[in-house]
PDB file of C-alpha atoms in Angstrom:
ATOM      1  CA  MET S   3     119.856 108.894  99.316  1.00 69.00           C
ATOM      2  CA  TRP S   4     119.557 106.047 102.347  1.00 79.00           C
ATOM      3  CA  PHE S   5     122.965 104.955 104.197  1.00 89.00           C
ATOM      4  CA  LYS S   6     122.070 101.311 105.036  1.00 92.00           C
ATOM      5  CA  MET S   7     121.971 100.587 108.744  1.00 92.00           C
ATOM      6  CA  ASP S   8     121.864  96.789 110.327  1.00 90.00           C
ATOM      7  CA  ASP S   9     120.179  96.916 113.154  1.00 94.00           C
ATOM      8  CA  LYS S  10     122.234  94.226 114.499  1.00 95.00           C
ATOM      9  CA  PHE S  11     124.676  96.985 114.793  1.00 94.00           C
ATOM     10  CA  HIS S  12     123.856  97.468 118.633  1.00 94.00           C
ATOM     11  CA  SER S  13     125.410  94.027 119.065  1.00 95.00           C
ATOM     12  CA  SER S  14     127.485  93.983 116.708  1.00 95.00           C
ATOM     13  CA  LYS S  15     131.722  91.952 117.557  1.00 96.00           C
ATOM     14  CA  LYS S  16     133.473  94.980 116.421  1.00 96.00           C
ATOM     15  CA  LEU S  17     131.146  97.467 118.479  1.00 96.00           C
ATOM     16  CA  MET S  18     131.914  95.728 120.881  1.00 97.00           C
ATOM     17  CA  LYS S  19     135.712  95.655 120.734  1.00 97.00           C
ATOM     18  CA  ILE S  20     135.564  99.687 121.854  1.00 97.00           C
ATOM     19  CA  PRO S  21     135.608 100.245 124.983  1.00 95.00           C
ATOM     20  CA  LYS S  22     132.400 101.382 127.076  1.00 95.00           C
ATOM     21  CA  ARG S  23     133.880 104.874 127.549  1.00 95.00           C
ATOM     22  CA  ALA S  24     134.024 105.426 123.880  1.00 95.00           C
ATOM     23  CA  ARG S  25     131.314 102.959 122.199  1.00 96.00           C
ATOM     24  CA  PHE S  26     128.828 105.334 121.946  1.00 96.00           C
ATOM     25  CA  GLY S  27     130.844 108.136 120.958  1.00 96.00           C
ATOM     26  CA  ALA S  28     132.318 105.525 118.219  1.00 97.00           C
ATOM     27  CA  ALA S  29     128.426 103.962 117.398  1.00 97.00           C
ATOM     28  CA  GLY S  30     127.702 107.802 116.594  1.00 97.00           C
ATOM     29  CA  LEU S  31     130.521 109.757 114.747  1.00 98.00           C
ATOM     30  CA  TRP S  32     130.016 106.537 112.702  1.00 98.00           C
ATOM     31  CA  SER S  33     126.498 106.751 112.114  1.00 97.00           C
ATOM     32  CA  ILE S  34     126.585 110.340 111.124  1.00 97.00           C
ATOM     33  CA  ALA S  35     129.550 109.582 108.002  1.00 98.00           C
ATOM     34  CA  GLY S  36     127.918 107.345 106.999  1.00 97.00           C
ATOM     35  CA  SER S  37     124.408 109.283 106.053  1.00 97.00           C
ATOM     36  CA  TRP S  38     127.257 112.202 104.949  1.00 97.00           C
ATOM     37  CA  CYS S  39     128.427 109.961 103.364  1.00 97.00           C
ATOM     38  CA  GLY S  40     125.824 108.088 101.411  1.00 95.00           C
ATOM     39  CA  GLU S  41     124.598 111.806 100.764  1.00 95.00           C
ATOM     40  CA  GLN S  42     128.016 113.067  99.691  1.00 96.00           C
ATOM     41  CA  LEU S  43     128.280 110.236  97.576  1.00 96.00           C
ATOM     42  CA  THR S  44     131.954 109.759  98.391  1.00 97.00           C
ATOM     43  CA  ASP S  45     132.106 106.266  99.160  1.00 97.00           C
ATOM     44  CA  GLY S  46     132.917 105.378 102.189  1.00 97.00           C
ATOM     45  CA  PHE S  47     135.112 109.094 102.489  1.00 98.00           C
ATOM     46  CA  VAL S  48     134.840 110.600 105.504  1.00 98.00           C
ATOM     47  CA  PRO S  49     137.217 113.354 104.908  1.00 98.00           C
ATOM     48  CA  GLN S  50     139.109 114.929 108.293  1.00 97.00           C
ATOM     49  CA  TYR S  51     137.388 118.193 107.417  1.00 98.00           C
ATOM     50  CA  MET S  52     134.333 116.637 109.154  1.00 98.00           C
ATOM     51  CA  LEU S  53     135.523 115.366 111.486  1.00 97.00           C
ATOM     52  CA  GLU S  54     137.061 118.457 112.568  1.00 97.00           C
ATOM     53  CA  ALA S  55     132.589 120.182 111.713  1.00 97.00           C
ATOM     54  CA  TRP S  56     131.150 118.025 113.790  1.00 98.00           C
ATOM     55  CA  GLY S  57     133.712 117.530 117.144  1.00 97.00           C
ATOM     56  CA  PRO S  58     134.056 114.046 117.819  1.00 97.00           C
ATOM     57  CA  PRO S  59     136.162 112.705 120.534  1.00 94.00           C
ATOM     58  CA  PRO S  60     139.379 111.790 119.484  1.00 90.00           C
ATOM     59  CA  SER S  61     138.484 108.223 120.693  1.00 95.00           C
ATOM     60  CA  ALA S  62     136.227 107.844 118.995  1.00 97.00           C
ATOM     61  CA  SER S  63     137.472 107.491 115.601  1.00 97.00           C
ATOM     62  CA  LYS S  64     140.597 105.760 116.654  1.00 97.00           C
ATOM     63  CA  ALA S  65     138.198 103.307 118.596  1.00 97.00           C
ATOM     64  CA  LEU S  66     136.868 102.641 114.613  1.00 98.00           C
ATOM     65  CA  VAL S  67     139.919 102.389 113.140  1.00 98.00           C
ATOM     66  CA  GLU S  68     141.008  99.866 116.169  1.00 97.00           C
ATOM     67  CA  VAL S  69     138.218  97.826 115.736  1.00 98.00           C
ATOM     68  CA  GLY S  70     137.778  97.415 111.859  1.00 98.00           C
ATOM     69  CA  LEU S  71     134.956  99.534 110.850  1.00 98.00           C
ATOM     70  CA  TRP S  72     136.676 103.274 109.577  1.00 98.00           C
ATOM     71  CA  ALA S  73     140.966 103.011 107.854  1.00 98.00           C
ATOM     72  CA  ASN S  74     143.032 105.045 107.785  1.00 98.00           C
ATOM     73  CA  VAL S  75     143.292 106.851 104.748  1.00 98.00           C
ATOM     74  CA  ASP S  76     144.787 110.635 103.686  1.00 98.00           C
ATOM     75  CA  GLY S  77     143.035 113.062 104.230  1.00 97.00           C
ATOM     76  CA  GLY S  78     141.034 111.766 106.160  1.00 98.00           C
ATOM     77  CA  PHE S  79     138.948 108.318 107.511  1.00 98.00           C
ATOM     78  CA  GLN S  80     136.978 105.261 105.107  1.00 98.00           C
ATOM     79  CA  PHE S  81     134.555 103.149 105.488  1.00 98.00           C
ATOM     80  CA  VAL S  82     135.656  99.160 105.033  1.00 97.00           C
ATOM     81  CA  ASN S  83     134.069  97.636 103.156  1.00 96.00           C
ATOM     82  CA  TRP S  84     131.965 100.297 102.149  1.00 96.00           C
ATOM     83  CA  ALA S  85     130.328  99.488  98.692  1.00 94.00           C
ATOM     84  CA  GLU S  86     129.554  95.664 100.617  1.00 94.00           C
ATOM     85  CA  TYR S  87     126.947  97.265 102.182  1.00 92.00           C
ATOM     86  CA  GLN S  88     126.952 100.202 100.468  1.00 94.00           C
ATOM     87  CA  PRO S  89     125.454 101.844  97.079  1.00 91.00           C
ATOM     88  CA  THR S  90     128.374 103.521  95.702  1.00 93.00           C
ATOM     89  CA  LYS S  91     127.993 106.319  93.694  1.00 92.00           C
ATOM     90  CA  ALA S  92     128.142 104.791  90.561  1.00 93.00           C
ATOM     91  CA  ASP S  93     125.187 102.662  91.961  1.00 91.00           C
ATOM     92  CA  VAL S  94     123.233 106.298  92.741  1.00 90.00           C
ATOM     93  CA  GLU S  95     124.370 107.648  89.116  1.00 93.00           C
ATOM     94  CA  ARG S  96     123.220 105.004  87.177  1.00 93.00           C
ATOM     95  CA  ASP S  97     119.006 104.314  89.416  1.00 90.00           C
ATOM     96  CA  ARG S  98     119.183 108.473  88.295  1.00 90.00           C
ATOM     97  CA  THR S  99     119.402 108.361  84.605  1.00 92.00           C
ATOM     98  CA  ARG S 100     117.698 105.226  84.837  1.00 92.00           C
ATOM     99  CA  ASN S 101     114.807 106.108  86.463  1.00 89.00           C
ATOM    100  CA  ARG S 102     115.248 109.660  84.911  1.00 91.00           C
ATOM    101  CA  GLU S 103     114.965 107.823  81.119  1.00 90.00           C
ATOM    102  CA  ARG S 104     112.288 105.754  82.923  1.00 89.00           C
ATOM    103  CA  GLN S 105     110.784 108.855  83.616  1.00 90.00           C
ATOM    104  CA  GLN S 106     111.159 110.808  80.324  1.00 88.00           C
ATOM    105  CA  ALA S 107     110.151 107.815  78.349  1.00 86.00           C
ATOM    106  CA  TRP S 108     106.750 107.947  80.605  1.00 88.00           C
ATOM    107  CA  ARG S 109     106.065 111.840  79.978  1.00 88.00           C
ATOM    108  CA  GLU S 110     106.601 111.800  76.323  1.00 85.00           C
ATOM    109  CA  LYS S 111     104.412 108.792  76.339  1.00 83.00           C
ATOM    110  CA  HIS S 112     101.387 110.561  77.419  1.00 82.00           C
ATOM    111  CA  ARG S 113     102.827 113.993  76.081  1.00 82.00           C
ATOM    112  CA  LYS S 114     102.043 112.090  72.663  1.00 72.00           C
ATOM    113  CA  ASN S 115      98.307 110.534  73.811  1.00 68.00           C
ATOM    114  CA  GLU S 116      96.979 114.023  74.258  1.00 66.00           C
ATOM    115  CA  SER S 117      98.462 115.848  71.451  1.00 63.00           C
ATOM    116  CA  ASN S 118      96.843 112.469  69.621  1.00 64.00           C
ATOM    117  CA  ALA S 119      92.938 113.279  71.245  1.00 62.00           C
ATOM    118  CA  ASN S 120      90.157 114.349  68.498  1.00 63.00           C
ATOM    119  CA  PRO S 121      90.326 117.761  69.020  1.00 58.00           C
ATOM    120  CA  GLU S 122      86.372 116.747  67.634  1.00 59.00           C
ATOM    121  CA  ASP S 123      85.719 114.522  70.950  1.00 63.00           C
ATOM    122  CA  SER S 124      85.939 118.020  73.294  1.00 68.00           C
ATOM    123  CA  SER S 125      84.313 119.932  71.029  1.00 72.00           C
ATOM    124  CA  GLU S 126      81.577 116.336  71.188  1.00 74.00           C
ATOM    125  CA  ILE S 127      81.468 116.894  74.711  1.00 74.00           C
ATOM    126  CA  ARG S 128      80.710 120.325  74.805  1.00 72.00           C
ATOM    127  CA  GLU S 129      78.107 120.284  73.044  1.00 76.00           C
ATOM    128  CA  ARG S 130      76.275 117.067  75.336  1.00 75.00           C
ATOM    129  CA  PHE S 131      77.853 119.229  78.196  1.00 73.00           C
ATOM    130  CA  GLU S 132      75.557 122.405  76.683  1.00 77.00           C
ATOM    131  CA  GLU S 133      72.564 120.403  76.378  1.00 77.00           C
ATOM    132  CA  ASP S 134      72.505 118.685  79.167  1.00 75.00           C
ATOM    133  CA  SER S 135      72.833 122.284  81.191  1.00 74.00           C
ATOM    134  CA  SER S 136      69.720 123.792  79.447  1.00 76.00           C
ATOM    135  CA  GLU S 137      67.945 120.398  80.257  1.00 75.00           C
ATOM    136  CA  ILE S 138      68.917 121.045  83.641  1.00 75.00           C
ATOM    137  CA  ARG S 139      68.449 125.318  84.037  1.00 69.00           C
ATOM    138  CA  GLY S 140      64.924 124.060  82.017  1.00 71.00           C
ATOM    139  CA  ARG S 141      64.273 121.811  84.831  1.00 69.00           C
ATOM    140  CA  PHE S 142      64.459 124.185  87.451  1.00 67.00           C
ATOM    141  CA  GLU S 143      63.011 126.996  86.274  1.00 71.00           C
ATOM    142  CA  GLU S 144      60.291 124.447  85.685  1.00 69.00           C
ATOM    143  CA  ASP S 145      59.384 123.531  89.861  1.00 66.00           C
ATOM    144  CA  SER S 146      60.346 127.437  90.976  1.00 65.00           C
ATOM    145  CA  ARG S 147      57.345 128.007  88.747  1.00 67.00           C
ATOM    146  CA  LEU S 148      55.623 125.132  90.162  1.00 65.00           C
ATOM    147  CA  GLU S 149      56.353 126.472  93.349  1.00 62.00           C
TER     148      GLU S 149
END
């Protein structure tokens, strides 16, 4: 799964409101947390235990909340407007189901085409191959004798 990041994030009003001393850490935390949420399909929820695992400076999450990129929620933080910019868990699961069904239908169609193949066609092809091989072998033997 992909985490979408605006290519103007580096100069967004919200990011630029974060004091310089905390800006880089906050932007890094925002990016890492976003990619984690995308992979884990949490709909933008960042549990406190992940911040403890990543070890960002405390000023980073505080700054993200202060400028409105994150909200404090029970057990961690929530990306503000996640579903507006990122696929939700329901979106991803729906797309995966559709893709799985589409692939299964394609495989079944092609499996049927293979099973409907006429076995006589296969034996006919094999006979032609053997005839051609014999003819080529004969020419090769004839050329070898002439040398």
